[in-house]
mmCIF file of C-alpha atoms in Angstrom:
data_model
loop_
_atom_site.group_PDB
_atom_site.id
_atom_site.type_symbol
_atom_site.label_atom_id
_atom_site.label_comp_id
_atom_site.label_asym_id
_atom_site.label_seq_id
_atom_site.Cartn_x
_atom_site.Cartn_y
_atom_site.Cartn_z
ATOM 1 C CA UNK A 1 -43.619 33.562 -112.363
ATOM 2 C CA UNK A 2 -39.987 33.005 -111.562
ATOM 3 C CA UNK A 3 -39.849 36.861 -109.445
ATOM 4 C CA UNK A 4 -42.668 35.131 -107.907
ATOM 5 C CA UNK A 5 -41.087 32.448 -106.031
ATOM 6 C CA UNK A 6 -38.334 34.047 -106.158
ATOM 7 C CA UNK A 7 -40.311 36.384 -103.321
ATOM 8 C CA UNK A 8 -41.911 33.107 -102.333
ATOM 9 C CA UNK A 9 -38.784 31.235 -101.105
ATOM 10 C CA UNK A 10 -37.851 35.076 -99.722
ATOM 11 C CA UNK A 11 -40.823 35.424 -97.431
ATOM 12 C CA UNK A 12 -39.687 34.857 -93.651
ATOM 13 C CA UNK A 13 -42.793 35.789 -92.054
ATOM 14 C CA UNK A 14 -44.427 32.795 -92.068
ATOM 15 C CA UNK A 15 -41.143 31.292 -90.465
ATOM 16 C CA UNK A 16 -41.063 33.813 -87.379
ATOM 17 C CA UNK A 17 -44.203 33.445 -86.654
ATOM 18 C CA UNK A 18 -44.005 29.785 -86.094
ATOM 19 C CA UNK A 19 -40.962 30.425 -84.208
ATOM 20 C CA UNK A 20 -42.770 32.888 -82.147
ATOM 21 C CA UNK A 21 -45.516 30.108 -81.748
ATOM 22 C CA UNK A 22 -43.483 27.901 -80.138
ATOM 23 C CA UNK A 23 -41.515 29.955 -78.437
ATOM 24 C CA UNK A 24 -45.019 31.028 -76.601
ATOM 25 C CA UNK A 25 -46.102 27.650 -76.253
ATOM 26 C CA UNK A 26 -43.106 26.200 -74.499
ATOM 27 C CA UNK A 27 -43.074 28.676 -71.396
ATOM 28 C CA UNK A 28 -46.518 27.934 -71.376
ATOM 29 C CA UNK A 29 -45.508 24.518 -70.884
ATOM 30 C CA UNK A 30 -42.857 25.960 -67.925
ATOM 31 C CA UNK A 31 -45.172 28.167 -66.449
ATOM 32 C CA UNK A 32 -47.551 25.173 -65.916
ATOM 33 C CA UNK A 33 -44.727 22.806 -64.500
ATOM 34 C CA UNK A 34 -43.892 26.170 -61.982
ATOM 35 C CA UNK A 35 -47.531 26.371 -61.203
ATOM 36 C CA UNK A 36 -48.210 22.659 -61.201
ATOM 37 C CA UNK A 37 -45.460 21.878 -58.846
ATOM 38 C CA UNK A 38 -46.649 25.322 -56.620
ATOM 39 C CA UNK A 39 -49.317 24.041 -56.348
ATOM 40 C CA UNK A 40 -49.160 20.788 -55.461
ATOM 41 C CA UNK A 41 -46.866 22.390 -52.478
ATOM 42 C CA UNK A 42 -49.467 24.207 -51.492
ATOM 43 C CA UNK A 43 -51.511 21.578 -51.547
ATOM 44 C CA UNK A 44 -49.305 19.221 -48.478
ATOM 45 C CA UNK A 45 -48.203 22.837 -46.191
ATOM 46 C CA UNK A 46 -52.359 23.389 -45.354
ATOM 47 C CA UNK A 47 -53.267 19.846 -45.494
ATOM 48 C CA UNK A 48 -50.116 20.075 -42.447
ATOM 49 C CA UNK A 49 -51.363 23.453 -41.000
ATOM 50 C CA UNK A 50 -55.053 21.561 -40.675
ATOM 51 C CA UNK A 51 -53.766 19.083 -39.298
ATOM 52 C CA UNK A 52 -52.404 20.685 -36.525
ATOM 53 C CA UNK A 53 -54.181 22.767 -36.114
ATOM 54 C CA UNK A 54 -57.319 19.411 -34.744
#
């Protein structure tokens, strides 16, 4: 029983998977923020061009 508890305490594979998941989530949030900003700026630019063409 003691070996089982010791082995469980030393196992870090679950912690590593959680860390990778958190990093992936952070990267996703940053990408969504950047694309949202670019999309807003691009929409404004297209509206400006459309107005000038009229």
